[in-house]
Coordinates of N, CA and C in Angstrom, one line a residue:
M346 N 1.2 -1.4 0.0 CA 0.2 -0.1 -0.1 C 0.9 1.6 0.3
P347 N 0.5 2.2 -1.0 CA 1.1 2.9 -0.7 C 1.4 4.1 0.3
S348 N 2.3 4.6 0.9 CA 2.1 5.5 2.5 C 3.3 7.0 2.3
R349 N 2.8 7.6 3.5 CA 3.9 9.2 3.3 C 3.4 9.5 4.6
S350 N 4.8 9.5 5.2 CA 4.5 10.3 6.6 C 5.1 11.3 6.3
V351 N 4.3 12.5 7.3 CA 5.1 14.1 7.2 C 4.9 14.6 8.7
N352 N 5.1 15.2 9.0 CA 5.1 16.3 10.2 C 4.1 17.4 10.0
V353 N 3.1 17.3 11.0 CA 2.1 18.3 10.6 C 2.1 19.3 11.7
P354 N 2.6 20.4 11.7 CA 2.5 21.3 13.0 C 0.8 20.9 13.3
G355 N 0.9 21.1 15.1 CA -0.4 20.8 15.5 C -0.9 19.4 16.0
V356 N -0.4 18.8 15.4 CA -0.4 17.3 15.1 C 0.8 16.3 15.4
G357 N 1.4 16.9 14.6 CA 2.9 15.7 15.4 C 2.7 15.2 13.7
N358 N 3.6 13.7 13.8 CA 4.4 12.7 13.0 C 3.0 12.2 12.1
L359 N 2.6 12.6 11.2 CA 1.0 11.5 10.5 C 1.9 10.6 9.7
R360 N 1.2 9.5 9.4 CA 1.1 8.6 8.7 C -0.2 8.8 7.6
L361 N 0.4 8.9 6.4 CA -1.0 8.5 5.2 C -0.9 7.2 5.0
V362 N -1.6 6.3 4.7 CA -2.2 5.4 3.6 C -2.7 5.3 2.5
K363 N -2.7 5.2 1.4 CA -3.9 4.9 0.6 C -4.4 3.1 0.2
R364 N -5.0 2.8 0.5 CA -5.7 1.7 0.0 C -6.7 1.3 -0.7
Q365 N -7.0 0.3 -1.0 CA -7.4 0.2 -3.3 C -9.0 -0.4 -2.1
G366 N -9.8 -0.1 -3.2 CA -11.2 -0.5 -2.2 C -12.0 0.4 -1.3
S367 N -11.1 1.1 -0.7 CA -11.8 2.4 0.5 C -12.2 3.4 -0.2
K368 N -13.4 3.7 0.3 CA -14.2 4.8 0.1 C -13.8 6.4 0.9
H369 N -13.8 5.9 1.6 CA -13.9 7.1 2.9 C -12.4 7.3 3.9
L370 N -12.4 8.4 4.3 CA -10.9 8.8 4.9 C -11.4 8.1 6.4
R371 N -10.4 7.6 6.7 CA -10.3 6.6 8.4 C -9.2 7.3 8.8
L372 N -9.7 7.7 10.2 CA -8.5 8.6 11.1 C -8.3 7.5 12.8
S373 N -6.9 7.2 12.9 CA -6.5 6.4 14.1 C -5.4 6.9 15.0
V374 N -5.4 6.8 16.1 CA -4.3 6.6 16.8 C -4.1 5.2 17.0
S375 N -2.4 4.6 17.0 CA -2.2 3.3 17.6 C -2.1 3.3 18.6
A376 N -1.8 2.6 19.3 CA -1.4 1.9 21.1 C 0.0 2.8 20.9
N377 N 0.8 3.1 20.4 CA 2.0 3.6 20.9 C 2.1 4.9 19.9
G378 N 0.7 5.4 19.7 CA 0.9 6.7 19.6 C 0.9 7.7 18.6
E379 N 1.1 6.8 17.0 CA 0.9 7.4 15.9 C -0.7 7.5 15.5
V380 N 0.2 8.6 14.6 CA -1.9 9.1 14.1 C -1.3 8.5 12.3
R381 N -2.3 8.2 11.8 CA -2.6 7.6 11.0 C -3.9 7.6 10.2
V382 N -4.0 8.0 8.7 CA -5.1 8.2 8.2 C -5.2 7.5 7.0
S383 N -6.3 6.6 7.2 CA -6.2 6.2 5.4 C -7.0 6.3 4.9
L384 N -6.9 6.9 3.6 CA -7.5 7.2 2.6 C -7.7 6.6 1.5
P385 N -8.6 6.9 0.5 CA -9.0 6.4 -1.2 C -7.6 6.4 -1.6
Y386 N -7.6 4.8 -2.8 CA -6.2 5.4 -3.6 C -6.0 6.6 -4.5
W387 N -7.3 6.6 -4.7 CA -7.6 8.3 -6.0 C -6.9 9.4 -4.9
A388 N -7.7 9.5 -3.4 CA -7.5 11.1 -2.6 C -6.3 11.5 -3.1
P389 N -5.8 12.8 -2.9 CA -4.4 13.3 -2.6 C -4.2 13.4 -1.5
Y390 N -2.9 13.5 -1.2 CA -2.5 12.9 0.4 C -2.8 14.2 1.0
A391 N -2.7 15.4 -0.2 CA -3.5 16.9 0.8 C -4.5 16.2 1.9
S392 N -5.4 15.6 1.2 CA -7.0 15.7 1.8 C -6.7 15.0 3.2
G393 N -5.9 14.2 3.3 CA -5.7 13.2 4.2 C -5.1 14.2 5.5
I394 N -3.8 15.3 5.3 CA -3.5 15.8 6.0 C -4.1 17.5 6.3
Y395 N -5.4 17.2 5.7 CA -6.5 18.7 6.1 C -7.5 18.1 7.1
F396 N -7.8 16.5 6.6 CA -8.4 16.2 7.6 C -8.0 15.3 8.8
A397 N -6.7 15.4 8.7 CA -6.3 15.2 10.5 C -6.3 16.7 10.9
R398 N -5.8 17.2 10.4 CA -5.8 19.0 10.9 C -7.5 19.4 11.5
S399 N -8.5 18.9 10.5 CA -9.7 19.0 11.4 C -10.3 18.2 12.5
R400 N -9.5 16.8 12.6 CA -9.9 16.5 14.0 C -9.1 16.0 15.2
R401 N -7.9 17.9 14.9 CA -6.8 17.3 15.7 C -7.1 17.5 17.5
A402 N -8.7 18.2 17.6 CA -8.8 18.3 19.4 C -9.2 16.6 19.3
W403 N -9.7 15.8 18.6 CA -9.9 14.0 19.2 C -8.7 13.0 19.0
I404 N -7.9 14.1 18.0 CA -6.1 13.2 18.2 C -6.0 14.0 19.4
M405 N -5.8 15.2 19.9 CA -5.1 15.1 21.3 C -5.7 14.4 22.5
N406 N -7.0 14.2 22.0 CA -7.7 13.5 23.2 C -7.4 12.2 23.4
Q407 N -7.3 11.7 22.7 CA -6.6 10.2 21.9 C -5.4 9.8 22.5
V408 N -4.2 11.0 22.3 CA -3.1 10.3 22.5 C -2.8 11.0 24.3
A409 N -3.8 11.6 24.8 CA -3.4 11.9 26.1 C -3.6 10.8 26.6
V410 N -4.7 10.1 26.2 CA -5.1 8.9 27.5 C -4.1 7.6 27.0
L411 N -3.5 7.5 26.3 CA -2.6 6.2 26.1 C -1.7 6.4 27.2
K412 N -1.8 5.8 28.2 CA -1.1 6.3 29.4 C 0.0 4.9 29.2
P413 N 1.1 4.8 29.3 CA 2.0 3.9 29.5 C 1.2 1.8 30.5
I414 N 1.3 1.3 30.3 CA 0.6 -0.3 30.6 C 1.7 -0.3 32.0
E415 N 1.5 -0.8 33.2 CA 2.5 -1.5 34.2 C 2.1 -2.9 34.6
L416 N 2.8 -3.4 33.9 CA 2.6 -5.1 34.2 C 2.5 -6.0 36.0
S417 N 1.8 -6.0 36.4 CA 1.7 -6.8 37.5 C 1.8 -8.6 38.0
D418 N 2.6 -8.9 38.7 CA 2.5 -10.0 39.1 C 1.1 -10.7 39.2
G419 N 1.4 -11.7 38.1 CA -0.4 -12.5 38.3 C -1.8 -12.0 37.3
D420 N -0.6 -11.6 36.7 CA -1.6 -10.8 35.3 C -2.1 -11.5 33.9
R421 N -3.1 -11.6 34.1 CA -4.0 -12.3 33.2 C -3.6 -12.2 31.8
I422 N -2.6 -12.6 30.5 CA -2.4 -12.1 29.5 C -2.8 -13.0 28.3
G423 N -3.3 -12.1 28.0 CA -4.7 -12.9 26.7 C -5.8 -14.4 27.5
K424 N -5.7 -15.3 27.0 CA -6.8 -16.0 27.2 C -6.2 -17.0 28.5
T425 N -5.2 -17.6 28.1 CA -4.1 -18.7 28.6 C -3.1 -18.4 29.2
H426 N -2.6 -17.4 29.4 CA -1.3 -17.1 30.2 C -1.3 -16.2 30.9
R427 N -0.6 -16.2 32.5 CA -0.3 -15.8 33.8 C 0.9 -15.0 33.3
L428 N 1.0 -14.0 33.8 CA 2.8 -13.7 34.5 C 2.9 -13.3 35.8
Y429 N 4.1 -13.8 35.7 CA 4.7 -14.0 37.1 C 6.2 -13.6 37.1
F430 N 6.4 -12.8 38.1 CA 7.7 -12.1 38.8 C 8.0 -12.4 39.3
L431 N 10.1 -13.0 38.8 CA 10.4 -14.0 40.4 C 11.8 -13.2 40.6
P432 N 12.4 -13.4 41.9 CA 13.5 -12.9 42.3 C 14.5 -13.8 41.7
G433 N 15.9 -13.3 41.2 CA 16.7 -14.1 40.5 C 18.1 -13.8 41.1
T434 N 19.1 -15.4 40.9 CA 20.2 -14.7 41.4 C 21.4 -15.2 40.6
A435 N 20.9 -14.2 39.3 CA 21.7 -14.4 38.1 C 22.8 -12.6 38.2
P436 N 23.5 -12.4 38.1 CA 24.1 -11.1 38.3 C 23.3 -9.4 37.9
Q437 N 23.6 -9.0 38.7 CA 23.0 -7.2 38.6 C 22.5 -7.2 37.3
G438 N 21.5 -6.8 37.1 CA 20.8 -6.2 36.0 C 19.8 -7.2 34.5
H439 N 20.3 -8.4 35.4 CA 20.2 -9.8 34.8 C 18.4 -10.0 34.2
I440 N 17.9 -10.2 33.4 CA 16.7 -9.9 32.9 C 16.5 -11.9 32.1
R441 N 15.5 -12.6 32.8 CA 15.5 -13.6 32.0 C 14.1 -14.3 32.0
A442 N 13.3 -14.7 30.6 CA 12.3 -13.9 30.3 C 11.9 -15.2 29.7
K443 N 11.1 -16.3 29.9 CA 10.5 -17.8 29.7 C 8.8 -17.9 29.4
I444 N 8.6 -18.3 28.5 CA 6.9 -18.5 28.1 C 6.9 -20.2 28.5
E445 N 5.8 -20.3 29.2 CA 5.3 -21.7 29.5 C 4.0 -21.9 28.3
K446 N 3.5 -23.0 28.7 CA 2.1 -23.0 28.1 C 0.8 -22.5 28.8
N447 N 1.4 -22.0 30.3 CA -0.1 -21.6 30.3 C 0.9 -20.0 31.6
S448 N 1.8 -19.8 31.4 CA 2.4 -18.8 31.7 C 3.7 -18.3 31.3
I449 N 3.8 -16.7 31.7 CA 5.2 -16.0 31.4 C 5.8 -16.0 33.0
K450 N 7.5 -16.0 32.7 CA 7.5 -15.9 33.8 C 9.2 -15.7 33.3
I451 N 9.1 -13.7 34.4 CA 9.9 -13.0 34.1 C 10.9 -13.2 35.5
T452 N 12.5 -13.7 35.4 CA 13.5 -13.9 36.5 C 14.8 -12.9 36.9
T453 N 14.6 -11.7 37.5 CA 15.0 -10.9 37.9 C 15.8 -10.1 38.9
N454 N 16.9 -9.7 39.3 CA 16.8 -9.5 41.0 C 16.6 -7.9 40.9
L455 N 16.3 -7.2 39.3 CA 15.6 -6.1 39.5 C 14.6 -5.6 39.9
P456 N 14.0 -4.5 40.2 CA 12.6 -4.0 40.9 C 11.9 -4.7 39.4
F457 N 10.6 -5.2 39.7 CA 9.3 -5.6 38.7 C 9.1 -4.6 38.2
N458 N 9.6 -3.4 39.3 CA 8.3 -2.1 37.7 C 10.2 -1.2 37.1
D459 N 11.2 -1.7 37.9 CA 12.0 -1.4 36.8 C 11.4 -1.3 35.1
R460 N 12.2 -0.1 34.6 CA 11.9 0.3 32.8 C 12.1 -1.0 31.9
R461 N 13.2 -1.6 32.4 CA 14.2 -2.4 31.7 C 12.8 -4.1 31.9
V462 N 13.0 -4.2 32.9 CA 11.6 -5.3 33.8 C 10.3 -5.4 32.8
Q463 N 10.0 -4.3 33.4 CA 8.1 -4.2 31.8 C 8.7 -4.6 30.9
Q464 N 9.8 -3.6 30.1 CA 10.2 -3.8 28.5 C 10.2 -5.3 28.0
A465 N 10.9 -6.2 29.1 CA 10.6 -7.5 29.1 C 10.0 -8.3 29.2
A466 N 8.9 -7.9 29.9 CA 7.6 -8.2 30.4 C 6.9 -8.2 29.1
I467 N 6.8 -6.8 28.5 CA 5.8 -6.6 27.6 C 6.5 -7.2 26.0
K468 N 7.5 -7.9 26.0 CA 7.9 -8.3 24.4 C 7.4 -9.8 24.9
A469 N 7.5 -10.8 25.9 CA 7.4 -11.8 26.1 C 6.1 -11.9 26.1
S470 N 5.5 -11.1 26.7 CA 3.7 -11.3 26.8 C 3.5 -11.0 25.0
E471 N 4.0 -9.9 24.2 CA 3.9 -9.9 23.1 C 3.6 -11.7 22.1
R472 N 4.9 -12.0 22.7 CA 5.8 -13.5 22.0 C 4.2 -14.6 22.3
A473 N 4.2 -14.7 23.8 CA 2.7 -15.5 24.4 C 1.3 -15.0 23.1
L474 N 1.3 -13.7 23.5 CA -0.2 -13.7 22.5 C -0.5 -14.1 20.9
R475 N 1.4 -14.2 20.3 CA 1.0 -14.6 19.0 C 0.8 -16.3 19.2
K476 N 1.3 -16.8 19.7 CA 1.0 -18.1 20.2 C -0.4 -18.2 19.8
E477 N -0.9 -17.4 21.0 CA -2.3 -17.7 21.3 C -3.4 -17.7 20.5
A478 N -2.4 -16.6 19.7 CA -3.3 -15.6 18.6 C -3.9 -17.0 17.5
H479 N -2.3 -17.9 17.2 CA -2.1 -18.6 16.7 C -3.8 -20.4 16.2
H480 N -3.3 -20.3 17.8 CA -3.5 -21.7 18.2 C -5.0 -21.0 18.5
L481 N -6.3 -19.9 18.9 CA -7.2 -19.7 19.0 C -7.9 -18.8 18.0
L482 N -7.2 -17.9 17.4 CA -7.7 -17.3 16.5 C -8.3 -17.8 15.1
V483 N -6.9 -18.1 14.8 CA -7.5 -19.2 13.5 C -8.3 -20.2 13.0
P484 N -8.3 -20.7 14.3 CA -9.6 -22.1 14.5 C -10.8 -21.5 14.1
R485 N -10.9 -20.3 15.2 CA -11.8 -19.3 15.8 C -12.8 -19.1 14.3
L486 N -11.6 -18.2 13.1 CA -12.5 -17.9 12.1 C -12.8 -19.0 11.4
E487 N -11.8 -20.0 11.2 CA -12.6 -21.0 10.3 C -13.8 -21.3 10.1
T488 N -14.2 -21.4 11.9 CA -15.7 -21.7 12.3 C -16.3 -20.5 12.0
I489 N -16.3 -20.1 12.0 CA -17.3 -18.5 11.2 C -17.6 -18.2 10.2
A490 N -16.5 -18.9 9.1 CA -16.3 -18.9 7.9 C -17.0 -20.3 7.5
R491 N -17.6 -21.7 8.1 CA -17.9 -22.2 7.8 C -19.6 -22.0 8.3
Q492 N -19.3 -21.4 9.4 CA -21.0 -20.9 9.7 C -21.7 -20.1 8.6
H493 N -21.1 -18.9 7.8 CA -21.4 -18.4 7.2 C -21.4 -18.3 5.5
G494 N -20.7 -19.1 5.4 CA -20.4 -20.0 3.9 C -18.8 -19.2 3.5
F495 N -18.5 -18.7 4.5 CA -17.1 -18.0 3.2 C -16.1 -19.3 3.3
K496 N -15.1 -18.8 2.2 CA -14.2 -20.2 1.6 C -12.6 -20.3 1.5
N497 N -12.6 -18.8 0.4 CA -12.1 -18.3 -0.5 C -11.2 -17.5 0.3
Y498 N -10.2 -17.9 1.0 CA -9.2 -16.2 1.8 C -8.3 -17.3 2.5
D499 N -7.4 -16.6 2.7 CA -5.8 -17.2 3.4 C -5.9 -15.5 4.8
V500 N -5.3 -16.7 5.6 CA -4.9 -15.9 7.0 C -3.7 -15.4 7.9
K501 N -3.1 -14.5 7.8 CA -2.1 -14.4 8.8 C -2.1 -13.6 9.8
I502 N -1.3 -13.7 10.7 CA -1.0 -13.2 12.5 C 0.3 -12.6 12.2
R503 N -0.3 -11.1 12.6 CA 1.3 -10.5 12.7 C 0.6 -8.8 13.7
K504 N 1.7 -8.3 14.0 CA 1.7 -7.4 15.0 C 1.4 -5.7 14.3
L505 N -0.1 -5.7 14.7 CA -1.0 -5.2 14.3 C -1.0 -3.7 15.3
T506 N -0.6 -2.5 15.4 CA -0.6 -1.4 16.3 C -1.9 0.3 16.1
S507 N -2.2 -0.6 14.8 CA -3.8 0.9 14.3 C -4.7 0.0 13.8
R508 N -5.2 -1.0 14.1 CA -5.8 -1.7 13.7 C -6.4 -3.0 13.9
W509 N -7.4 -3.9 14.4 CA -7.4 -5.1 14.8 C -7.2 -6.0 13.7
G510 N -7.5 -5.8 12.3 CA -7.2 -6.4 11.4 C -7.0 -6.0 10.0
S511 N -7.4 -6.8 9.2 CA -7.5 -6.1 7.2 C -7.7 -7.2 6.6
C512 N -8.2 -6.9 5.5 CA -8.5 -7.7 4.2 C -8.1 -7.2 3.1
S513 N -7.0 -7.6 2.5 CA -6.4 -6.9 1.3 C -7.1 -7.8 -0.2
N514 N -7.5 -6.9 -1.3 CA -8.3 -7.3 -2.5 C -7.5 -8.8 -2.7
Q515 N -6.3 -9.3 -2.4 CA -6.5 -10.6 -2.8 C -6.7 -11.5 -1.3
Q516 N -7.6 -11.5 -1.3 CA -8.2 -11.6 0.1 C -7.5 -12.7 0.9
V517 N -6.6 -11.7 1.1 CA -5.5 -12.3 2.8 C -6.4 -11.2 4.0
I518 N -6.5 -12.1 5.3 CA -6.9 -11.5 6.0 C -6.0 -11.8 7.1
T519 N -5.6 -10.4 7.6 CA -4.5 -10.1 8.5 C -5.3 -9.7 10.0
L520 N -4.7 -10.5 11.0 CA -5.2 -10.1 12.2 C -4.2 -10.0 13.4
S521 N -3.9 -8.7 13.7 CA -2.7 -8.3 15.4 C -3.5 -9.4 16.2
Y522 N -2.3 -9.6 16.6 CA -2.2 -10.7 17.5 C -2.9 -10.3 19.3
F523 N -3.0 -9.2 19.3 CA -3.5 -8.4 20.1 C -4.7 -8.6 20.5
L524 N -5.7 -9.1 19.0 CA -6.9 -9.3 19.0 C -7.3 -10.3 20.4
V525 N -6.6 -10.9 20.8 CA -6.4 -12.2 21.0 C -7.2 -11.6 22.5
Q526 N -6.9 -10.9 23.2 CA -7.4 -10.3 24.5 C -8.1 -9.7 24.3
L527 N -9.0 -9.3 23.8 CA -10.4 -8.7 24.1 C -11.5 -10.2 24.2
P528 N -12.2 -9.6 24.8 CA -13.9 -10.4 25.1 C -14.0 -11.2 23.7
W529 N -14.6 -12.8 23.8 CA -14.7 -13.0 22.5 C -15.6 -12.7 21.6
R530 N -16.8 -12.0 22.5 CA -17.7 -11.2 21.6 C -16.9 -9.8 20.4
L531 N -16.3 -9.3 21.0 CA -15.9 -8.6 20.1 C -14.8 -9.3 19.2
I532 N -14.0 -10.6 19.3 CA -13.2 -11.0 18.3 C -14.1 -11.8 17.3
D533 N -15.2 -12.4 17.5 CA -16.4 -13.2 16.6 C -17.1 -11.8 16.1
Y534 N -16.8 -10.3 16.6 CA -17.6 -9.1 15.6 C -16.0 -8.8 14.5
V535 N -15.0 -8.8 15.0 CA -13.8 -8.2 14.2 C -13.6 -9.8 13.2
L536 N -13.7 -11.1 13.4 CA -13.4 -11.8 12.5 C -14.6 -12.1 11.4
L537 N -15.6 -11.6 11.6 CA -16.8 -11.5 10.7 C -16.4 -10.6 9.7
H538 N -16.2 -9.2 10.3 CA -15.9 -8.1 9.6 C -14.8 -8.2 8.6
E539 N -13.5 -9.1 9.0 CA -13.2 -9.3 7.9 C -13.2 -10.2 6.9
L540 N -13.9 -10.7 7.2 CA -14.3 -12.3 6.5 C -15.8 -11.6 5.7
I541 N -16.4 -10.8 5.8 CA -17.3 -10.1 4.6 C -16.4 -8.9 4.1
H542 N -15.4 -8.5 4.4 CA -14.0 -7.7 3.6 C -14.0 -8.9 2.0
T543 N -14.0 -9.9 2.5 CA -13.9 -10.6 1.3 C -14.2 -10.8 -0.1
K544 N -15.6 -10.2 0.4 CA -17.0 -9.8 -0.9 C -16.8 -8.3 -1.2
H545 N -16.9 -7.7 0.2 CA -17.1 -6.2 0.1 C -16.2 -5.3 0.5
L546 N -14.7 -5.1 -0.3 CA -13.5 -4.3 0.1 C -13.6 -3.0 0.4
H547 N -15.1 -2.5 1.2 CA -15.7 -1.0 1.5 C -16.6 -1.1 2.8
H548 N -16.8 -0.2 3.3 CA -17.4 0.0 4.5 C -18.9 0.9 3.8
G549 N -19.7 0.7 3.0 CA -20.7 0.8 2.1 C -21.9 0.3 2.6
G550 N -23.1 0.4 2.1 CA -24.6 -0.3 2.4 C -24.5 -1.7 1.9
D551 N -23.6 -2.3 1.4 CA -23.6 -4.1 1.4 C -23.0 -4.7 2.5
F552 N -22.0 -4.0 2.9 CA -21.3 -4.2 3.6 C -21.9 -4.7 5.4
W553 N -22.6 -3.5 5.5 CA -22.8 -3.0 6.6 C -24.2 -3.7 6.6
D554 N -25.5 -4.1 5.4 CA -26.3 -5.3 5.8 C -26.0 -6.1 5.9
E555 N -24.6 -6.7 5.7 CA -24.5 -8.2 5.6 C -23.8 -8.3 7.4
M556 N -23.4 -7.2 7.7 CA -23.0 -7.7 9.2 C -24.1 -7.5 9.9
T557 N -24.8 -6.5 9.7 CA -26.0 -6.8 10.6 C -27.1 -7.9 10.7
A558 N -27.0 -8.4 9.4 CA -28.1 -9.4 9.1 C -27.2 -10.3 9.7
A559 N -26.2 -10.5 10.0 CA -25.3 -11.7 10.8 C -25.3 -11.7 12.6
I560 N -25.1 -9.8 12.8 CA -25.2 -9.9 14.1 C -26.1 -8.7 14.6
P561 N -26.9 -8.8 14.9 CA -28.2 -7.8 15.1 C -27.3 -6.3 16.1
D562 N -27.0 -6.9 16.8 CA -26.1 -6.0 17.7 C -24.9 -5.0 16.9
V563 N -24.8 -4.9 15.9 CA -23.5 -4.7 15.6 C -22.6 -3.2 15.8
K564 N -24.1 -2.0 15.9 CA -23.8 -1.1 16.5 C -23.3 -1.3 18.1
T565 N -23.7 -1.7 18.6 CA -23.4 -1.3 20.1 C -21.6 -2.1 20.4
L566 N -21.5 -3.4 19.4 CA -19.7 -3.8 19.2 C -19.1 -2.8 18.9
R567 N -19.9 -2.1 17.7 CA -18.8 -1.2 16.9 C -18.4 -0.2 18.0
K568 N -18.9 -0.1 19.0 CA -18.4 1.3 19.8 C -18.1 0.7 20.4
E569 N -18.2 0.0 21.5 CA -18.1 -1.2 22.4 C -16.3 -1.7 22.4
I570 N -15.7 -1.8 21.0 CA -14.4 -2.0 21.0 C -13.4 -0.7 20.8
R571 N -13.7 0.3 20.1 CA -13.4 1.7 20.7 C -12.9 1.7 21.5
A572 N -12.8 1.4 22.8 CA -12.6 1.3 24.2 C -11.2 0.8 24.3
Y573 N -11.0 0.0 23.1 CA -9.4 -0.8 23.1 C -8.3 -0.3 22.6
K574 N -7.8 -0.6 22.3 CA -6.2 -0.6 21.3 C -5.5 -1.5 21.5
P575 N -5.0 -1.5 20.2 CA -3.9 -3.2 20.1 C -2.6 -2.9 20.8
R576 N -2.4 -3.7 21.7 CA -1.2 -3.4 22.9 C -1.1 -4.4 24.0
V577 N 0.0 -4.9 24.3 CA -0.6 -5.4 25.5 C -0.8 -4.8 26.7
D578 N -2.5 -5.3 26.4 CA -2.7 -5.1 27.9 C -3.3 -6.0 29.0
V579 N -3.8 -5.5 30.2 CA -4.8 -6.6 31.2 C -6.6 -6.5 31.0
L580 N -7.0 -7.2 30.0 CA -8.0 -6.9 30.5 C -8.5 -8.5 30.8
S581 N -10.2 -8.3 31.2 CA -11.1 -9.7 31.4 C -11.5 -10.3 30.1
A582 N -11.6 -11.0 29.4 CA -11.8 -11.3 28.4 C -13.0 -13.0 28.9

């Protein structure tokens, strides 16, 4: 996808991404604070810059609420893992991360709230989430596809931080491994959303008609998912 990064006074660094099949401009702020505008393939980049400037107040509000997450001993990560901080006997400053079937163990003699320990815990949590996503999201997508008659698609799991999923015009569905942290009702919403994109690569009337036919409370779920960001977080799911 063609893209361009520009610095916009009052907004900051802005990433402009052109998407085939898109009919509208879409503004988002990722979990790491990246401001992104997706725009139709034919639209000039200047229209994306103007759009971001017109929504400056909304952008600043979104950036302000992105407080760094601090992980604690016993936190639930995804659907199947628990995070544990263990005291270590290795040389000062050494941090060891180990991912087991149902646990993530961070062993160190540093304080558990130390920035370096937290960074190691976040990286290890991401590795665990990636494994969970392959084991849980891919089969779930296959089940929903069978239920609704979708057959021709491929699926990839990646680190997406500005969206929960995407679908290319080659019918390749890409899912963020952070998605596995959400409640199952929101996971299913995203999975069906991307499956329908294999037929309707836009957010027009045909797309939303099919979403609503499958999920009558789609508007409620669409609003609810906006409260979450694709990043490591401690959620009840």
